[in-house]
Coordinates of C-alpha atoms in Angstrom, one line a residue:
X1 CA 112.1 91.1 67.5
X2 CA 109.0 89.2 69.3
X3 CA 109.5 88.1 72.3
X4 CA 106.1 85.8 73.1
X5 CA 107.4 83.4 70.2
X6 CA 110.5 83.2 72.7
X7 CA 111.7 79.4 74.3
X8 CA 114.7 78.8 75.8
X9 CA 116.0 77.1 72.7
X10 CA 115.0 79.7 70.2
X11 CA 116.6 82.3 72.8
X12 CA 120.0 79.8 72.8
X13 CA 120.0 80.0 68.9
X14 CA 120.0 83.2 69.0
X15 CA 122.3 84.2 71.3
X16 CA 124.5 81.7 69.9
X17 CA 124.4 83.1 66.6
X18 CA 125.1 86.5 68.1
X19 CA 121.9 88.2 66.5
X20 CA 121.2 89.4 69.4
X21 CA 123.5 89.8 72.9
X22 CA 122.6 88.8 76.5
X23 CA 122.6 92.7 77.0
X24 CA 119.6 93.5 75.0
X25 CA 117.8 90.4 75.2
X26 CA 117.6 90.9 78.9
X27 CA 116.4 94.6 78.1
X28 CA 113.8 93.7 75.9
X29 CA 112.4 91.8 78.7
X30 CA 112.8 94.4 81.1
X31 CA 110.9 97.1 79.3
X32 CA 108.0 94.8 78.7
X33 CA 107.3 94.1 82.1
X34 CA 108.6 97.6 82.6
X35 CA 105.3 98.3 80.3
X36 CA 103.0 95.4 81.3
X37 CA 103.7 94.3 84.8
X38 CA 101.6 96.4 85.8
X39 CA 98.7 95.2 84.8
X40 CA 99.4 91.4 85.6
X41 CA 101.3 91.8 88.9
X42 CA 103.2 88.5 88.3
X43 CA 106.6 90.2 90.6
X44 CA 106.7 91.7 94.0
X45 CA 110.5 92.4 93.0
X46 CA 112.6 93.1 89.8
X47 CA 116.0 93.5 89.4
X48 CA 117.1 95.7 87.1
X49 CA 120.6 96.3 88.5
X50 CA 120.9 92.2 89.1
X51 CA 119.9 91.2 85.6
X52 CA 122.3 93.3 83.9
X53 CA 125.6 92.0 85.2
X54 CA 123.4 89.1 84.9
X55 CA 123.7 89.2 81.2
X56 CA 127.8 91.1 81.0
X57 CA 129.0 87.8 82.6
X58 CA 127.1 85.7 80.4
X59 CA 127.6 87.3 77.9
X60 CA 131.2 87.0 78.9
X61 CA 131.0 83.2 78.4
X62 CA 129.6 83.5 75.5
X63 CA 131.9 85.0 73.6
X64 CA 133.5 82.5 75.4
X65 CA 132.0 79.4 74.0
X66 CA 131.4 78.3 76.8
X67 CA 128.0 78.7 77.2
X68 CA 125.5 76.2 78.2
X69 CA 121.9 76.2 77.6
X70 CA 120.7 78.6 80.2
X71 CA 123.5 80.6 79.8
X72 CA 122.0 84.3 79.5
X73 CA 118.1 83.1 79.7
X74 CA 116.2 85.2 81.8
X75 CA 114.7 83.9 84.3
X76 CA 111.8 84.7 87.0
X77 CA 112.3 83.4 90.7
X78 CA 109.2 82.6 92.9
X79 CA 109.3 84.3 96.3
X80 CA 109.7 81.5 98.4
X81 CA 113.5 80.6 96.9
X82 CA 116.3 82.4 99.4
X83 CA 118.4 84.1 96.9
X84 CA 121.3 85.8 98.5
X85 CA 121.3 89.9 98.9
X86 CA 117.6 90.1 97.3
X87 CA 114.7 90.0 99.4
X88 CA 112.2 87.1 99.8
X89 CA 109.1 87.9 101.1
X90 CA 107.1 84.4 100.4
X91 CA 104.0 87.0 99.6
X92 CA 103.8 87.9 103.6
X93 CA 104.1 90.6 105.9
X94 CA 105.1 88.4 108.7
X95 CA 108.8 88.2 105.7
X96 CA 108.1 91.5 103.7
X97 CA 111.9 93.1 104.8
X98 CA 114.0 89.7 104.4
X99 CA 116.7 89.2 102.8
X100 CA 118.5 85.9 103.1
X101 CA 122.3 85.6 103.1
X102 CA 122.8 82.6 101.6
X103 CA 121.4 81.3 97.9
X104 CA 119.3 78.7 97.5
X105 CA 120.5 75.3 95.8
X106 CA 118.9 75.5 92.9
X107 CA 119.7 79.3 92.7
X108 CA 123.3 78.2 92.9
X109 CA 122.8 75.4 90.2
X110 CA 121.4 78.5 88.1
X111 CA 123.9 80.8 88.9
X112 CA 126.6 78.4 87.3
X113 CA 124.5 78.2 84.6
X114 CA 124.7 81.8 84.1
X115 CA 120.7 82.2 84.0
X116 CA 119.9 86.3 83.9
X117 CA 117.6 86.8 87.1
X118 CA 115.1 89.9 86.5
X119 CA 113.3 89.2 89.4
X120 CA 111.0 87.5 92.1
X121 CA 107.5 86.5 91.4
X122 CA 104.6 87.2 93.4
X123 CA 102.7 84.1 94.9
X124 CA 100.0 83.6 97.7
X125 CA 101.1 84.0 101.0
X126 CA 103.6 81.1 102.4
X127 CA 102.1 79.1 99.1
X128 CA 98.9 78.3 100.7
X129 CA 96.3 79.0 98.2
X130 CA 95.9 78.5 94.8
X131 CA 95.2 82.0 93.8
X132 CA 97.6 84.1 94.5
X133 CA 94.8 86.6 95.6
X134 CA 96.1 86.2 99.0
X135 CA 99.3 88.0 98.5
X136 CA 100.3 91.1 100.8
X137 CA 101.9 93.0 98.0
X138 CA 100.8 91.8 94.2
X139 CA 97.2 90.1 93.4
X140 CA 98.6 88.8 90.0
X141 CA 96.4 88.4 87.4
X142 CA 96.0 86.6 84.8
X143 CA 97.3 87.7 81.1
X144 CA 94.3 85.4 79.3
X145 CA 91.7 87.9 81.1
X146 CA 93.2 90.8 83.7
X147 CA 89.8 89.2 86.0
X148 CA 90.2 85.5 86.1
X149 CA 92.9 84.6 88.9
X150 CA 96.2 82.8 87.6
X151 CA 95.8 80.2 89.4
X152 CA 98.4 79.8 93.1
X153 CA 100.7 79.0 94.7
X154 CA 103.0 79.9 91.3
X155 CA 100.7 82.5 90.3
X156 CA 103.4 85.4 89.7
X157 CA 105.5 82.5 87.8
X158 CA 103.4 81.4 85.9
X159 CA 101.8 84.2 84.4
X160 CA 105.3 86.2 83.7
X161 CA 105.8 83.1 81.4
X162 CA 102.6 83.0 80.4
X163 CA 102.7 87.2 79.1
X164 CA 105.9 86.7 78.3
X165 CA 107.3 88.4 81.4
X166 CA 110.0 85.8 81.2
X167 CA 110.9 83.3 78.9
X168 CA 110.5 80.7 81.9
X169 CA 110.4 80.4 85.7
X170 CA 110.9 78.3 88.9
X171 CA 107.9 78.1 91.3
X172 CA 107.1 75.2 94.1
X173 CA 104.6 72.3 94.0
X174 CA 103.0 70.8 97.7
X175 CA 99.7 70.2 96.7
X176 CA 99.5 71.6 92.5
X177 CA 101.1 75.1 92.9
X178 CA 102.9 74.6 89.6
X179 CA 100.7 71.9 87.7
X180 CA 97.1 74.4 88.5
X181 CA 99.0 77.9 87.7
X182 CA 100.6 76.2 84.5
X183 CA 96.7 74.9 83.6
X184 CA 94.9 78.4 84.1
X185 CA 97.8 80.7 82.1
X186 CA 98.6 77.7 79.3
X187 CA 101.9 77.0 80.0
X188 CA 103.5 74.1 80.7
X189 CA 105.2 73.2 84.3
X190 CA 106.9 70.1 86.2
X191 CA 106.3 69.1 88.8
X192 CA 109.6 66.3 89.8
X193 CA 109.7 63.6 91.9
X194 CA 109.6 64.8 95.8
X195 CA 113.7 64.4 95.9
X196 CA 114.7 65.1 92.7
X197 CA 115.0 68.5 93.2
X198 CA 116.9 70.1 96.4
X199 CA 114.5 72.4 99.1
X200 CA 117.6 73.3 100.4
X201 CA 116.6 77.3 100.5
X202 CA 113.1 77.2 99.9
X203 CA 110.9 78.1 102.6
X204 CA 109.2 75.9 103.5
X205 CA 105.1 74.9 103.5
X206 CA 104.7 71.5 104.3
X207 CA 107.8 69.3 104.0
X208 CA 107.4 66.8 103.2
X209 CA 105.3 67.2 100.1
X210 CA 106.9 70.7 99.0
X211 CA 108.7 70.6 95.4
X212 CA 110.6 73.2 93.3
X213 CA 110.2 72.6 89.8
X214 CA 110.2 74.9 86.4
X215 CA 107.1 76.9 84.7
X216 CA 107.9 77.1 81.0
X217 CA 106.8 77.8 77.6
X218 CA 106.7 74.3 76.7
X219 CA 107.9 70.6 78.2
X220 CA 111.6 70.7 76.3
X221 CA 112.0 74.2 78.6
X222 CA 111.3 72.0 81.6
X223 CA 113.6 69.2 81.0
X224 CA 116.0 71.6 79.9
X225 CA 115.5 73.4 84.0
X226 CA 115.1 70.5 85.5
X227 CA 118.9 68.9 84.0
X228 CA 119.8 72.5 85.9
X229 CA 119.1 71.9 89.5
X230 CA 118.1 67.9 89.7
X231 CA 120.5 66.1 91.4
X232 CA 121.9 65.6 95.4
X233 CA 122.7 68.3 97.0
X234 CA 124.1 67.3 100.7
X235 CA 122.3 70.1 102.7
X236 CA 118.9 68.9 102.0
X237 CA 118.7 65.5 104.0
X238 CA 115.4 64.6 101.7
X239 CA 116.7 64.7 98.6
X240 CA 117.8 61.4 96.3
X241 CA 121.0 60.4 95.9
X242 CA 119.4 57.9 93.0
X243 CA 121.6 59.8 89.7
X244 CA 120.1 62.3 87.5
X245 CA 119.7 61.9 83.9
X246 CA 119.5 63.9 80.7
X247 CA 116.0 64.9 81.0
X248 CA 116.1 65.9 77.4
X249 CA 117.0 62.1 75.9
X250 CA 113.6 60.8 75.3
X251 CA 112.6 64.3 73.5
X252 CA 110.9 63.9 70.1
X253 CA 111.2 59.6 70.8
X254 CA 108.5 57.8 69.0
X255 CA 104.7 57.4 71.9
X256 CA 104.2 53.6 69.9
X257 CA 103.7 51.0 72.5
X258 CA 103.1 53.3 75.6
X259 CA 100.7 52.4 78.0
X260 CA 98.0 55.5 79.0
X261 CA 95.7 55.0 82.3
X262 CA 92.7 57.1 82.9
X263 CA 91.2 56.5 86.1
X264 CA 87.4 56.9 86.0
X265 CA 86.9 59.3 89.1
X266 CA 89.3 61.9 87.1
X267 CA 86.4 62.8 84.8
X268 CA 83.9 62.5 87.1
X269 CA 80.6 65.1 87.3
X270 CA 82.7 67.3 89.4
X271 CA 84.9 68.1 86.8
X272 CA 83.8 70.7 83.6
X273 CA 82.1 69.5 80.1
X274 CA 84.7 71.3 77.8
X275 CA 87.8 70.5 80.6
X276 CA 86.7 66.5 80.6
X277 CA 86.1 66.6 76.7
X278 CA 89.5 68.7 75.4
X279 CA 91.2 66.0 78.1
X280 CA 90.0 63.3 76.1
X281 CA 90.4 64.7 72.8
X282 CA 94.3 64.7 73.5
X283 CA 93.9 60.8 74.7
X284 CA 92.8 60.3 71.5
X285 CA 95.6 62.0 69.9
X286 CA 98.1 60.0 71.8
X287 CA 95.9 57.4 70.6
X288 CA 96.1 58.0 67.0
X289 CA 99.4 58.7 67.8
X290 CA 100.8 55.0 68.4
X291 CA 99.8 55.1 72.7
X292 CA 97.4 52.4 73.8
X293 CA 94.7 53.8 76.5
X294 CA 93.8 51.6 79.9
X295 CA 90.9 53.0 81.8
X296 CA 91.7 52.3 85.5
X297 CA 90.6 53.0 88.8
X298 CA 91.5 55.3 92.1
X299 CA 88.6 54.4 94.8
X300 CA 90.5 56.9 97.4
X301 CA 89.8 60.1 95.2
X302 CA 87.3 61.2 96.7
X303 CA 89.2 61.8 99.9
X304 CA 92.6 62.7 98.9
X305 CA 91.8 66.6 99.3
X306 CA 90.5 66.0 103.1
X307 CA 93.8 63.8 103.2
X308 CA 95.9 66.6 101.8
X309 CA 94.9 69.6 103.6
X310 CA 95.4 67.2 107.0
X311 CA 98.9 66.7 106.5
X312 CA 99.6 70.1 104.8
X313 CA 98.0 72.0 107.3
X314 CA 99.3 69.9 110.3
X315 CA 102.8 70.4 108.6
X316 CA 103.1 74.2 108.3
X317 CA 101.5 74.8 112.0
X318 CA 104.6 73.6 112.9
X319 CA 107.2 75.1 110.4
X320 CA 105.4 78.5 110.7
X321 CA 105.7 77.9 114.5
X322 CA 109.5 80.4 114.2
X323 CA 107.6 83.1 112.9
X324 CA 107.2 84.7 116.1
X325 CA 108.4 88.0 116.2
X326 CA 111.5 87.3 118.4
X327 CA 112.9 84.2 116.3
X328 CA 111.9 85.3 112.5
X329 CA 109.8 87.9 110.8
X330 CA 107.5 90.8 111.3
X331 CA 107.4 92.4 115.3
X332 CA 104.7 94.5 116.9
X333 CA 105.4 97.0 118.2
X334 CA 102.6 96.5 120.5
X335 CA 102.2 93.7 123.6
X336 CA 103.9 94.6 127.1
X337 CA 104.3 91.0 127.9
X338 CA 106.6 88.3 125.9
X339 CA 102.5 86.5 125.1
X340 CA 101.0 89.3 123.9
X341 CA 104.4 90.2 121.9
X342 CA 103.6 86.8 120.0
X343 CA 100.6 87.3 119.6
X344 CA 100.1 90.5 118.4
X345 CA 103.3 89.5 116.2
X346 CA 101.5 86.8 114.6
X347 CA 97.9 88.5 114.0
X348 CA 99.8 91.0 111.9
X349 CA 102.7 89.5 110.4
X350 CA 100.1 86.7 108.6
X351 CA 96.8 86.9 106.9
X352 CA 94.6 84.8 106.9
X353 CA 94.8 81.9 105.1
X354 CA 97.8 81.3 106.7
X355 CA 96.0 82.0 110.2
X356 CA 93.2 79.1 108.9
X357 CA 95.5 76.5 108.1
X358 CA 97.6 77.1 111.4
X359 CA 94.5 76.6 113.4
X360 CA 93.5 73.5 111.4
X361 CA 97.3 71.9 111.8
X362 CA 97.3 72.8 115.6
X363 CA 94.2 71.4 116.1
X364 CA 94.1 67.9 113.9
X365 CA 98.0 67.7 115.6
X366 CA 96.6 68.5 119.1
X367 CA 95.9 65.7 121.8
X368 CA 92.8 63.9 121.9
X369 CA 92.4 64.2 118.0
X370 CA 95.9 62.9 116.9
X371 CA 94.4 59.6 115.9
X372 CA 91.2 61.0 114.7
X373 CA 92.4 63.4 112.0
X374 CA 95.7 63.0 111.7
X375 CA 96.7 59.2 111.7
X376 CA 93.7 58.6 109.5
X377 CA 95.6 61.5 106.9
X378 CA 98.9 59.4 106.6
X379 CA 97.2 55.4 106.5
X380 CA 94.9 57.2 103.7
X381 CA 98.9 58.6 102.1
X382 CA 99.8 54.8 102.1
X383 CA 96.4 53.4 100.9
X384 CA 96.9 56.9 97.1
X385 CA 100.4 55.5 97.0
X386 CA 99.1 51.6 97.0
X387 CA 96.0 52.8 94.3
X388 CA 98.8 54.2 91.8
X389 CA 101.4 51.6 92.5
X390 CA 98.7 49.1 91.3
X391 CA 97.8 51.8 88.6
X392 CA 101.2 52.0 87.3
X393 CA 101.7 47.9 87.0
X394 CA 99.9 48.6 83.6
X395 CA 100.6 51.4 82.5
X396 CA 103.7 53.7 81.9
X397 CA 101.8 57.2 82.4
X398 CA 98.7 58.4 83.8
X399 CA 96.4 60.8 82.0
X400 CA 94.1 63.4 84.4
X401 CA 92.1 67.2 84.0
X402 CA 95.4 69.6 86.0
X403 CA 91.7 71.5 87.4
X404 CA 88.4 71.1 87.9
X405 CA 87.7 74.4 86.1
X406 CA 89.2 77.0 84.0
X407 CA 90.3 80.2 85.8
X408 CA 87.8 81.1 88.0
X409 CA 87.0 85.7 88.0
X410 CA 89.2 87.6 90.7
X411 CA 86.8 87.8 93.2
X412 CA 85.1 84.4 92.8
X413 CA 85.9 81.6 95.5
X414 CA 88.4 83.1 97.2
X415 CA 85.4 84.0 100.2
X416 CA 84.7 80.3 100.0
X417 CA 87.4 78.0 101.5
X418 CA 86.1 74.6 101.2
X419 CA 85.3 75.6 97.6
X420 CA 89.3 76.5 96.6
X421 CA 90.3 73.4 98.5
X422 CA 87.7 71.5 96.4
X423 CA 89.4 72.7 93.4
X424 CA 92.8 70.9 94.5
X425 CA 91.4 67.4 93.9
X426 CA 92.7 66.7 90.1
X427 CA 96.8 67.7 92.0
X428 CA 97.0 67.2 95.7
X429 CA 97.0 63.2 95.0
X430 CA 100.6 63.5 93.1
X431 CA 102.4 65.6 96.2
X432 CA 100.9 62.8 98.6
X433 CA 101.9 59.9 96.4
X434 CA 105.7 61.1 95.8
X435 CA 104.9 61.5 92.0
X436 CA 106.6 63.5 89.5
X437 CA 103.6 64.8 87.0
X438 CA 103.5 67.9 84.2
X439 CA 100.4 70.2 83.0
X440 CA 100.4 71.4 79.7
X441 CA 98.4 72.9 77.1
X442 CA 95.6 70.3 75.6
X443 CA 92.6 73.1 74.8
X444 CA 90.7 76.2 75.1
X445 CA 87.1 76.5 76.5
X446 CA 84.0 78.7 75.1
X447 CA 85.5 82.4 76.2
X448 CA 89.2 81.4 75.4
X449 CA 90.6 80.3 78.4
X450 CA 93.4 77.8 78.5
X451 CA 92.4 73.9 79.3
X452 CA 95.6 71.7 81.1
X453 CA 95.7 67.9 81.1
X454 CA 98.5 66.5 83.7
X455 CA 100.6 63.6 82.8
X456 CA 101.3 61.7 85.5
X457 CA 104.2 59.3 85.9
X458 CA 106.1 56.6 87.9
X459 CA 109.1 57.6 90.5
X460 CA 112.0 59.2 89.4
X461 CA 110.1 58.9 85.5
X462 CA 110.4 62.7 84.7
X463 CA 111.8 61.6 81.2
X464 CA 108.8 59.3 80.1
X465 CA 106.1 62.2 81.6
X466 CA 108.0 65.0 79.3
X467 CA 108.4 63.0 76.1
X468 CA 104.6 62.0 76.1
X469 CA 104.0 66.2 76.7
X470 CA 106.6 67.5 74.2
X471 CA 105.0 64.2 72.2
X472 CA 101.3 66.1 72.5
X473 CA 102.9 69.9 71.8
X474 CA 104.3 69.1 68.8
X475 CA 100.4 67.8 67.6
X476 CA 98.6 71.2 69.8
X477 CA 98.4 74.7 68.6
X478 CA 99.0 76.7 71.8
X479 CA 97.4 80.8 71.3
X480 CA 99.5 83.1 73.5
X481 CA 97.6 86.1 75.2
X482 CA 96.8 89.2 73.5
X483 CA 98.3 91.5 75.1
X484 CA 99.1 95.5 74.7

């Protein structure tokens, strides 16, 4: 059996028809991880004993005829989502030995469904980065070309799905951290509306922007996972009380008559020509399927990256202040005074990128600079949200490139923070405006590297973007990475 072809729905059929047991399916993935993950480095922690125990429990449900869609499905979990009894490092030396005493709400929900947890995936340290090269433990490679980055910060999750080292995975998205690696690795990634999924148990980066979501082989699988993890949670004061729905109901429906907007700023000179061509070709495909294309404008896009990094870094500096070696995290063995101990603990525990963002955030929040920087960034957040609202007055979804370039070399851009930050131009506005978006493959460049397009929806309208992504996927032939 070729696991590279398996989706959630295909795996479900095999399990229900007794063509394979949950334990056999799990062992296939564990063996593949053992064989290939030394090259990809998508996992920080693999949990074979836990996975087999999960699989045995799932098989009992299957035998009793009580299995839901995710029962017995091997999944990977990003390493900033708390898992009781299993270390959660955030890819940082600061939390190298942290073992959570509780499960995140999303984990509780998935465990109730009977999923099999294969392990915890690598990421940029504390989710700060777009390459997964700031990880202290596993610098993940792109399955399409191991000399290229997988994207970030959910690079381990995207790479594990792309390389078929998991059927699907959970990631988190603060400024594109699900969608960008999904695009780089040729898979589908969904960032739900802020508040659609509980953040309880997600180690915070920027609390007003973070959102947990699925990465999978296609939009259908993303819909099934969203069904499981969405909904109100009394533990999270920012989660929406709006009722959820079955996000699979629109899958397969005709998109005839849907209005799709293309903001001209997203197709400007900063976007690679091959990417622009692939996304516009995808737009033509959707038009041939009956959708109506509309041109629109988002003038504030040029300010979006600056606004995002001020807001995100300000919140990060606040959230990470608790990691001082006393209340939480790595404690230095050097320091004769209280001040020295904290200074050394944070210096040793945090990597360069995390330190850079803490400094930027503290500067933006400091007296005399708050109004000049952070205050203006919040004003831009309102302006960007208003521009999206104006566009959605005449359209159903918005289509953009996910990234301005394809995956770049392991040693490119990583030492140039400004260039790295600018690469988030296509994704950050979605988080700023608290909108849902999904990235799905729409082409490949001359070197065979994947190209992703993003479909952005109205708040809490995940069903429509899943519908459009699914409709396109039925027309597009993906190419799996060649791994051995």
